[in-house]
Amino acid sequence: MSSLSMAVSDTLVLAGRNLKRIPRQPDLLIAYTVQPVMFVLLFVYVFGGAIQTPGFDYVDFLMPGIIVQSIAFGGFVTALGLSEDVQKGLIDRFRSLPMSRSAVLAGRTSSDILLNLLSLAVLLAVGFVAGFNFDSTIGKILLGVVLLLFFGYAFSWVFALVGLYSSSPETANSIGFTAIFPLTFASSAFVPVASMPNGLKQFAEVNPFTTVVDAVRSLWLGTPANSDVWMAFLWCVVLIAIFAPLAVRRYRVVSA
Amino acid sequence: MSAPAILAEDLYKSFGETEALRGLSLTAEEGTILGVLGPNGAGKTTAVRILTTLLAPDAGRATVAGYDVVGDAAALRAKIGLAGQYAAVDENLTGRENLEMVGRLYHLGRPAARERAGELLEQFSLTDAADRPAKTYSGGMRRRLDLGAALVARPPVLFLDEPTTGLDPRSRNQMWETIEERTAAGTTVLLTTQYLEEADRLADRIVVIDHGNVIAEGTADELKDRVGGERVEVRLEDSGEVERALGALAGLGPEQPVADDGWVRVAVAERKGAIAEAVRRLDGEAIGIDDVVLRRPTLDDVFLSLTGHVAADGDEAAENEEVRA
Ligand SMILES: Nc1ncnc2c1ncn2[C@@H]1O[C@H](COP(=O)(O)OP(=O)(O)OP(=O)(O)O)[C@@H](O)[C@H]1O
Ligand SMILES: [Mg+2]
């Protein structure tokens, strides 16, 4: 078997493994869909009245932001799963097999795409109920969906590295929620960057979350795109180019 | 003669301050079982991890099935099966799914992987539980599933790190039979164990390691001969007569008799007539005998005399658990 077809076949076997596990861990699935829904309701109905978004209904402004945040955190399943695999010795088993060295990680990150598609559908459904509407062409809306899934995939590689450096799922959890989660708030996801104090504002402007959120807004709501859309795709490529090799390198030496 | 299936030369490995391996060398000829015996922390698992390509040695070299464990690691992995010290099964998959997944990762192809999974489930008495998630399995069932995973591709070299720890006697016997079947079919096995009885029963050769180094090696018989020949052991009716019994038995063998826990032991040079002579001497002194046996030294005796402590040392086991946690 050629090394490429081996990598593809091994990745599919492992992605299949991850997908089989999902319905058997209903708690994970619930956390995965209920939490973003809670966020939508919280922001629209609790904070929404207090946040000024000139030119938009808050729910229209919010939905792209909250969807980008949830999708980026979809990869969290990868961090939890990998740290558990390390702890339980499964990574040792995989590393002793004549399989592709990237397949365990690629299997994880690619099965995240399906989970993310699911969470996107749930979020949009809740968004419509809360009053969200697209204001764009079907082609641009779909490009927005592609961008979201690509960004989610890129973030899965970030979380793959987090998972491999965490000695337990609990550690992965705390790295995710103390180091990465706050980054999503220091962006244009929930409030306009213009309303932020100096310092934070400059940070938010260069934060890739802002770029991606603004790109999705332009694709879904028809706001001026400027360079955001292609910059957003570029960010995804850059994240993968940095984190995928780091994660694979870590995988080759990791031990419980 | 062909090259040994497992050859390790002068392996060193440190974890920070801890020197886990300090010049470990060992060999196993094709089709034989090598027993690696050693107390907690001796370096058994570290050696297995190096030989299965999971860990690179700091120094030294090793080949398995002719492949260098560092340079030819990728090719080597197709030739080995590993059952690590802690059962590595995916708890959310069923037993059958676990084995099929491993089969497909050995690239057996889907139908062959499925068939092989069925065979192994049967062989390890897991058929009834085959379609339940492994998280519902008992410790022993997980262990058996893990062993099954190591055997999926019928690899020519098997590494089993304490394969029967936590198994009940029936499962242990089954496991021993499975291992013997594999070697009868030409497989080479390296097996670490804390159970001397297990090494005695299975291993063609044994290496005893302590502090990362081989301290003795040979067949079980050779090791036992190193601690001396057979011994007569007598239990007295009245333990108050120990002193007199020691006197009566002095000179029966080359060494002085010793007393321990109501038994008096004496090593004898010659098996023949030893019991009769011991009984005659004690009878002559009118010392009552409750029980008398003639036995070969066990590997426990070997272990004790080589390392100065017994094989499964409770305190050290607890200490080791802490290190892993
Ligand atoms: N990853 C690691 N990091 C730090 N120290 C380690 C690591 N792995 C092993 N050690 C140390 O190396 C030594 C040898 O450990 P090893 O696991 O090889 O022993 P062992 O013979 O398998 O013991 P046991 O019978 O308890 O399984 C021990 O002192 C252990 O604490
Ligand atoms: Mg060990």
Coordinates of N, CA and C in Angstrom, one line a residue, chain A residues 32-224:
Chain A
Y32 N -22.3 19.5 23.7 CA -21.9 20.1 22.5 C -23.0 20.9 21.8
T33 N -24.2 20.6 22.0 CA -25.3 21.3 21.3 C -26.0 22.3 22.3
V34 N -26.2 21.9 23.6 CA -26.9 22.7 24.5 C -26.2 24.0 24.9
Q35 N -24.9 23.8 25.1 CA -24.1 25.0 25.5 C -24.2 26.2 24.6
P36 N -24.0 25.9 23.3 CA -24.1 27.1 22.3 C -25.5 27.7 22.3
V37 N -26.5 26.8 22.5 CA -27.9 27.3 22.4 C -28.1 28.2 23.7
M38 N -27.6 27.8 24.8 CA -27.7 28.6 26.0 C -27.0 30.0 25.8
F39 N -25.9 30.0 25.1 CA -25.2 31.2 24.8 C -26.0 32.1 23.9
V40 N -26.7 31.6 22.9 CA -27.5 32.4 22.0 C -28.6 33.1 22.8
L41 N -29.3 32.3 23.6 CA -30.4 32.8 24.4 C -29.9 33.9 25.4
L42 N -28.8 33.6 26.0 CA -28.2 34.5 27.0 C -27.9 35.8 26.4
F43 N -27.2 35.8 25.2 CA -26.7 37.0 24.6 C -27.9 37.8 24.0
V44 N -28.8 37.1 23.3 CA -29.9 37.8 22.7 C -30.8 38.4 23.7
Y45 N -31.1 37.7 24.7 CA -32.2 38.2 25.6 C -31.6 38.9 26.9
V46 N -30.4 38.5 27.3 CA -29.9 39.1 28.5 C -29.0 40.4 28.2
F47 N -28.0 40.1 27.4 CA -27.1 41.3 27.1 C -27.5 42.1 25.9
G48 N -28.3 41.4 25.0 CA -28.6 42.0 23.7 C -29.1 43.5 23.8
G49 N -30.0 43.7 24.8 CA -30.6 45.0 24.9 C -29.6 46.1 25.3
A50 N -28.5 45.7 25.9 CA -27.5 46.7 26.4 C -26.4 46.9 25.4
I51 N -26.3 46.1 24.3 CA -25.2 46.2 23.4 C -25.6 46.9 22.2
Q52 N -24.9 48.0 21.8 CA -25.3 48.8 20.6 C -24.6 48.3 19.4
T53 N -25.3 47.9 18.4 CA -24.7 47.5 17.1 C -25.3 48.3 16.0
P54 N -24.7 49.4 15.7 CA -25.3 50.4 14.7 C -25.5 49.7 13.4
G55 N -26.7 49.8 12.8 CA -27.0 49.2 11.5 C -27.5 47.8 11.5
F56 N -27.5 47.1 12.7 CA -27.9 45.7 12.8 C -28.9 45.5 13.9
D57 N -29.8 44.5 13.8 CA -30.4 43.9 14.9 C -29.3 43.2 15.7
Y58 N -29.4 43.1 17.0 CA -28.3 42.4 17.7 C -28.2 41.0 17.3
V59 N -29.4 40.3 17.1 CA -29.3 38.9 16.8 C -28.6 38.6 15.5
D60 N -28.8 39.5 14.5 CA -28.1 39.4 13.3 C -26.5 39.6 13.5
F61 N -26.2 40.6 14.3 CA -24.8 40.8 14.6 C -24.2 39.6 15.3
L62 N -25.0 39.1 16.3 CA -24.5 38.1 17.2 C -24.2 36.7 16.5
M63 N -25.2 36.3 15.7 CA -25.1 34.9 15.2 C -23.8 34.5 14.6
P64 N -23.3 35.3 13.6 CA -22.0 34.9 13.1 C -20.9 34.8 14.2
G65 N -20.9 35.7 15.1 CA -19.9 35.6 16.2 C -20.0 34.4 17.0
I66 N -21.3 34.1 17.4 CA -21.4 32.9 18.3 C -21.2 31.6 17.6
I67 N -21.5 31.6 16.3 CA -21.3 30.4 15.5 C -19.8 30.2 15.4
V68 N -19.0 31.3 15.1 CA -17.6 31.1 14.9 C -17.0 30.6 16.3
Q69 N -17.5 31.1 17.4 CA -16.9 30.7 18.7 C -17.2 29.2 18.9
S70 N -18.5 28.8 18.6 CA -18.8 27.4 18.9 C -18.1 26.4 18.0
I71 N -17.9 26.8 16.7 CA -17.2 26.0 15.8 C -15.8 25.9 16.1
A72 N -15.2 27.0 16.5 CA -13.8 26.9 16.9 C -13.6 25.9 18.1
F73 N -14.6 25.9 19.0 CA -14.5 25.0 20.2 C -15.0 23.6 19.9
G74 N -15.5 23.4 18.7 CA -15.9 22.0 18.3 C -14.6 21.1 18.4
G75 N -13.5 21.7 18.1 CA -12.2 20.9 18.2 C -11.9 20.5 19.6
F76 N -12.6 21.0 20.5 CA -12.3 20.6 21.9 C -12.5 19.1 22.1
V77 N -13.5 18.6 21.4 CA -13.7 17.1 21.4 C -12.4 16.4 21.1
T78 N -11.6 16.9 20.2 CA -10.3 16.3 19.9 C -9.3 16.4 21.1
A79 N -9.3 17.5 21.7 CA -8.4 17.7 22.9 C -8.8 16.7 24.0
L80 N -10.0 16.6 24.3 CA -10.5 15.7 25.3 C -10.2 14.2 24.9
G81 N -10.5 13.9 23.7 CA -10.4 12.5 23.2 C -8.9 12.1 23.2
L82 N -8.1 13.0 22.7 CA -6.6 12.6 22.6 C -6.0 12.5 24.0
S83 N -6.4 13.4 24.9 CA -5.7 13.3 26.2 C -6.2 12.0 26.9
E84 N -7.5 11.6 26.6 CA -7.9 10.4 27.2 C -7.2 9.2 26.6
D85 N -7.0 9.2 25.2 CA -6.3 8.1 24.6 C -4.9 8.0 25.1
V86 N -4.2 9.1 25.4 CA -2.9 9.0 25.9 C -2.9 8.4 27.3
Q87 N -3.9 8.9 28.1 CA -4.0 8.4 29.5 C -4.3 6.9 29.5
K88 N -5.2 6.4 28.6 CA -5.6 5.0 28.7 C -4.7 4.1 27.9
G89 N -3.6 4.6 27.4 CA -2.6 3.8 26.7 C -3.0 3.5 25.2
L90 N -4.1 4.0 24.7 CA -4.4 3.7 23.3 C -3.4 4.3 22.4
I91 N -2.9 5.4 22.7 CA -1.9 6.0 21.8 C -0.7 5.1 21.7
D92 N -0.3 4.4 22.8 CA 0.8 3.5 22.7 C 0.4 2.3 21.7
R93 N -0.8 1.8 21.9 CA -1.2 0.8 21.0 C -1.1 1.2 19.5
F94 N -1.7 2.4 19.2 CA -1.6 2.9 17.8 C -0.2 3.1 17.4
R95 N 0.6 3.6 18.3 CA 2.0 3.9 17.8 C 2.8 2.6 17.6
S96 N 2.3 1.5 18.2 CA 3.0 0.2 17.9 C 2.5 -0.5 16.6
L97 N 1.5 0.1 16.0 CA 0.9 -0.5 14.8 C 1.6 0.0 13.6
P98 N 1.6 -0.7 12.5 CA 2.2 -0.3 11.2 C 1.3 0.7 10.5
M99 N 0.8 1.7 11.2 CA -0.1 2.6 10.6 C 0.5 4.0 10.4
S100 N -0.2 4.8 9.6 CA 0.3 6.2 9.3 C 0.4 7.0 10.6
R101 N 1.5 7.8 10.7 CA 1.8 8.5 11.9 C 0.9 9.7 12.1
S102 N 0.1 10.1 11.0 CA -0.7 11.3 11.2 C -2.2 10.8 11.3
A103 N -2.5 9.5 11.2 CA -3.9 9.1 11.0 C -4.7 9.3 12.3
V104 N -4.1 9.1 13.5 CA -4.9 9.2 14.7 C -5.4 10.7 14.8
L105 N -4.5 11.6 14.5 CA -4.8 13.0 14.6 C -5.7 13.5 13.5
A106 N -5.4 13.0 12.3 CA -6.3 13.4 11.1 C -7.7 12.8 11.3
G107 N -7.7 11.6 11.9 CA -9.0 11.0 12.1 C -9.9 11.8 13.1
R108 N -9.2 12.3 14.1 CA -9.9 13.1 15.1 C -10.4 14.4 14.4
T109 N -9.5 15.1 13.8 CA -9.8 16.4 13.3 C -10.9 16.3 12.2
S110 N -10.8 15.2 11.4 CA -11.8 15.2 10.3 C -13.2 14.7 10.9
S111 N -13.2 13.9 11.9 CA -14.6 13.6 12.5 C -15.2 14.8 13.2
D112 N -14.3 15.8 13.6 CA -14.8 17.0 14.2 C -15.7 17.8 13.2
I113 N -15.3 17.7 11.9 CA -16.0 18.4 10.9 C -17.5 18.1 10.9
L114 N -17.8 16.8 11.0 CA -19.2 16.3 11.0 C -19.9 16.8 12.3
L115 N -19.2 16.8 13.4 CA -19.8 17.3 14.6 C -20.1 18.8 14.5
N116 N -19.2 19.5 13.8 CA -19.4 21.0 13.6 C -20.5 21.3 12.7
L117 N -20.7 20.4 11.7 CA -21.8 20.6 10.8 C -23.1 20.5 11.6
L118 N -23.2 19.5 12.5 CA -24.3 19.3 13.4 C -24.6 20.5 14.2
S119 N -23.5 21.0 14.9 CA -23.7 22.1 15.8 C -24.1 23.4 15.0
L120 N -23.6 23.5 13.8 CA -24.0 24.7 12.9 C -25.5 24.6 12.7
A121 N -26.0 23.4 12.3 CA -27.4 23.3 12.0 C -28.3 23.7 13.3
V122 N -27.9 23.2 14.4 CA -28.6 23.5 15.7 C -28.6 25.0 15.9
L123 N -27.4 25.6 15.8 CA -27.3 27.0 16.1 C -28.2 27.9 15.1
L124 N -28.1 27.5 13.9 CA -28.9 28.3 12.9 C -30.4 28.2 13.2
A125 N -30.8 26.9 13.6 CA -32.2 26.7 13.8 C -32.6 27.6 15.0
V126 N -31.8 27.6 16.1 CA -32.1 28.5 17.2 C -32.1 30.0 16.8
G127 N -31.1 30.3 16.0 CA -31.0 31.7 15.5 C -32.2 32.1 14.8
F128 N -32.7 31.3 13.9 CA -33.9 31.7 13.1 C -35.1 31.9 14.1
V129 N -35.2 31.0 15.1 CA -36.3 31.2 16.1 C -36.2 32.5 16.8
A130 N -34.9 32.9 17.1 CA -34.7 34.2 17.8 C -34.7 35.4 16.9
G131 N -35.0 35.2 15.6 CA -35.1 36.3 14.7 C -34.0 36.6 13.7
F132 N -33.0 35.7 13.6 CA -31.9 35.9 12.7 C -32.4 35.7 11.3
N133 N -31.8 36.5 10.4 CA -32.1 36.3 8.9 C -30.8 36.6 8.1
F134 N -30.6 35.7 7.1 CA -29.5 36.0 6.1 C -29.9 37.2 5.3
D135 N -28.9 38.0 4.8 CA -29.2 39.1 3.9 C -28.1 39.0 2.8
S136 N -28.2 38.0 2.0 CA -27.1 37.7 1.0 C -27.5 36.7 0.0
T137 N -26.6 36.4 -0.9 CA -26.9 35.4 -2.0 C -26.6 34.0 -1.5
I138 N -27.2 33.0 -2.1 CA -27.0 31.6 -1.6 C -25.6 31.2 -1.8
G139 N -24.9 31.7 -2.8 CA -23.5 31.3 -3.0 C -22.6 31.8 -1.9
K140 N -22.9 33.1 -1.5 CA -22.1 33.6 -0.4 C -22.4 33.0 0.9
I141 N -23.7 32.6 1.1 CA -24.0 32.0 2.4 C -23.3 30.6 2.5
L142 N -23.2 29.9 1.4 CA -22.5 28.6 1.4 C -21.0 28.8 1.6
L143 N -20.5 29.8 1.0 CA -19.1 30.1 1.2 C -18.8 30.4 2.6
G144 N -19.7 31.0 3.3 CA -19.6 31.3 4.7 C -19.6 30.0 5.5
V145 N -20.5 29.0 5.1 CA -20.5 27.7 5.8 C -19.1 27.0 5.6
V146 N -18.6 27.1 4.4 CA -17.3 26.4 4.1 C -16.2 27.0 4.9
L147 N -16.2 28.4 5.0 CA -15.2 29.0 5.8 C -15.3 28.6 7.3
L148 N -16.6 28.5 7.8 CA -16.7 28.1 9.2 C -16.2 26.7 9.4
L149 N -16.5 25.8 8.5 CA -16.0 24.4 8.7 C -14.5 24.3 8.6
F150 N -13.9 25.1 7.7 CA -12.5 25.1 7.5 C -11.8 25.7 8.8
F151 N -12.4 26.8 9.3 CA -11.8 27.4 10.5 C -11.9 26.4 11.7
G152 N -13.1 25.7 11.8 CA -13.2 24.7 12.8 C -12.2 23.6 12.7
Y153 N -11.9 23.2 11.4 CA -10.9 22.1 11.2 C -9.5 22.6 11.6
A154 N -9.2 23.9 11.3 CA -7.9 24.4 11.7 C -7.8 24.4 13.2
F155 N -8.9 24.8 13.9 CA -8.8 24.9 15.3 C -8.7 23.5 16.0
S156 N -9.2 22.5 15.3 CA -9.1 21.1 15.8 C -7.6 20.7 15.9
W157 N -6.8 21.3 15.0 CA -5.4 21.0 15.1 C -4.7 21.7 16.3
V158 N -5.2 22.9 16.6 CA -4.7 23.6 17.8 C -5.1 22.7 19.0
F159 N -6.3 22.2 19.0 CA -6.8 21.4 20.2 C -6.1 20.1 20.2
A160 N -5.7 19.5 19.0 CA -5.0 18.3 19.0 C -3.7 18.4 19.8
L161 N -3.0 19.6 19.6 CA -1.7 19.8 20.3 C -2.0 20.0 21.8
V162 N -3.1 20.7 22.1 CA -3.5 20.9 23.5 C -3.7 19.5 24.2
G163 N -4.4 18.6 23.5 CA -4.8 17.3 24.0 C -3.5 16.5 24.3
L164 N -2.6 16.6 23.3 CA -1.4 15.7 23.5 C -0.4 16.3 24.5
Y165 N -0.5 17.5 24.9 CA 0.3 18.1 26.0 C -0.4 18.0 27.3
S166 N -1.7 17.5 27.4 CA -2.4 17.5 28.6 C -2.3 16.1 29.2
S167 N -2.0 16.1 30.5 CA -1.8 14.7 31.1 C -3.2 14.1 31.4
S168 N -4.3 14.9 31.3 CA -5.6 14.3 31.5 C -6.6 15.2 30.9
P169 N -7.8 14.6 30.6 CA -8.9 15.4 30.0 C -9.2 16.7 30.9
E170 N -9.0 16.6 32.2 CA -9.2 17.8 33.0 C -8.3 18.9 32.7
T171 N -7.0 18.5 32.5 CA -6.0 19.5 32.1 C -6.4 20.2 30.8
A172 N -6.7 19.3 29.8 CA -7.1 19.8 28.5 C -8.2 20.8 28.7
N173 N -9.2 20.5 29.5 CA -10.3 21.3 29.8 C -9.9 22.7 30.3
S174 N -9.0 22.7 31.3 CA -8.6 24.0 31.8 C -7.8 24.8 30.9
I175 N -6.9 24.2 30.1 CA -6.2 24.9 29.1 C -7.1 25.6 28.1
G176 N -8.1 24.8 27.6 CA -9.0 25.3 26.7 C -9.8 26.5 27.2
F177 N -10.3 26.4 28.4 CA -11.1 27.4 28.9 C -10.4 28.6 29.6
T178 N -9.2 28.4 30.0 CA -8.5 29.6 30.5 C -7.6 30.3 29.4
A179 N -7.1 29.5 28.5 CA -6.2 30.2 27.5 C -6.9 30.5 26.2
I180 N -7.8 29.7 25.7 CA -8.3 29.9 24.4 C -9.7 30.6 24.4
F181 N -10.5 30.2 25.3 CA -11.9 30.7 25.4 C -11.9 32.2 25.4
P182 N -11.1 32.9 26.3 CA -11.1 34.3 26.5 C -10.8 35.0 25.2
L183 N -9.9 34.4 24.4 CA -9.5 35.0 23.1 C -10.8 35.3 22.2
T184 N -11.8 34.4 22.3 CA -12.9 34.6 21.5 C -13.7 35.8 21.9
F185 N -13.6 36.2 23.1 CA -14.3 37.4 23.6 C -13.6 38.7 23.2
A186 N -12.3 38.6 23.2 CA -11.5 39.8 22.8 C -11.5 39.9 21.3
S187 N -12.7 39.9 20.7 CA -12.8 39.9 19.2 C -14.1 40.6 18.9
S188 N -14.5 40.7 17.6 CA -15.7 41.3 17.2 C -16.9 40.4 17.4
A189 N -16.7 39.2 18.0 CA -17.8 38.2 18.0 C -19.1 38.7 18.7
F190 N -18.9 39.4 19.9 CA -20.1 39.7 20.7 C -20.4 41.2 20.7
V191 N -19.4 42.0 20.6 CA -19.6 43.5 20.6 C -18.7 44.1 19.5
P192 N -19.2 45.3 19.0 CA -18.3 45.9 18.0 C -17.0 46.3 18.6
V193 N -15.9 46.1 17.8 CA -14.6 46.4 18.2 C -14.5 47.9 18.6
A194 N -15.2 48.8 17.8 CA -15.1 50.2 18.1 C -15.5 50.6 19.5
S195 N -16.3 49.7 20.1 CA -16.7 50.1 21.5 C -15.7 49.7 22.6
M196 N -14.6 49.1 22.2 CA -13.6 48.6 23.2 C -12.6 49.7 23.6
P197 N -12.1 49.6 24.8 CA -11.0 50.5 25.2 C -9.8 50.3 24.4
N198 N -8.9 51.4 24.4 CA -7.6 51.2 23.7 C -6.8 50.1 24.3
G199 N -6.0 49.5 23.5 CA -5.2 48.3 24.0 C -6.0 47.1 23.6
L200 N -7.1 46.9 24.2 CA -8.0 45.8 23.9 C -8.4 45.9 22.4
K201 N -8.7 47.1 22.0 CA -9.2 47.4 20.6 C -8.2 46.9 19.6
Q202 N -6.9 47.3 19.8 CA -5.8 47.0 18.9 C -5.7 45.5 18.9
F203 N -5.8 44.9 20.0 CA -5.7 43.4 20.1 C -6.8 42.8 19.3
A204 N -8.0 43.2 19.5 CA -9.2 42.6 18.8 C -9.1 42.8 17.3
E205 N -8.5 43.9 16.9 CA -8.4 44.1 15.4 C -7.5 43.1 14.7
V206 N -6.4 42.6 15.4 CA -5.5 41.6 14.8 C -5.9 40.2 15.2
N207 N -6.8 40.0 16.1 CA -7.2 38.7 16.5 C -7.9 38.0 15.3
P208 N -7.4 36.8 15.0 CA -8.0 36.1 13.9 C -9.5 35.8 14.0
F209 N -9.9 35.7 15.3 CA -11.4 35.5 15.5 C -12.1 36.7 14.9
T210 N -11.6 37.9 15.0 CA -12.3 39.1 14.5 C -12.3 39.0 12.9
T211 N -11.2 38.6 12.4 CA -11.2 38.4 10.9 C -12.2 37.5 10.4
V212 N -12.3 36.3 11.1 CA -13.2 35.3 10.6 C -14.7 35.7 10.9
V213 N -14.9 36.3 12.0 CA -16.3 36.7 12.3 C -16.7 37.8 11.3
D214 N -15.8 38.8 11.0 CA -16.2 39.8 10.1 C -16.4 39.2 8.7
A215 N -15.6 38.2 8.3 CA -15.7 37.6 7.0 C -17.1 36.9 6.9
V216 N -17.5 36.2 8.0 CA -18.8 35.5 7.9 C -19.9 36.6 7.9
R217 N -19.8 37.7 8.6 CA -20.8 38.7 8.6 C -20.9 39.3 7.2
S218 N -19.8 39.5 6.5 CA -19.9 40.1 5.2 C -20.6 39.1 4.2
L219 N -20.3 37.8 4.4 CA -20.8 36.7 3.5 C -22.3 36.5 3.8
W220 N -22.7 36.7 5.1 CA -24.1 36.3 5.4 C -25.0 37.6 5.5
L221 N -24.4 38.7 5.8 CA -25.2 39.9 6.0 C -25.0 41.0 5.0
G222 N -24.0 40.8 4.1 CA -23.8 41.7 3.1 C -23.0 43.0 3.5
T223 N -22.3 42.9 4.6 CA -21.5 44.1 5.0 C -20.3 44.1 4.1
P224 N -19.6 45.3 4.0 CA -18.4 45.3 3.1 C -17.4 44.3 3.6

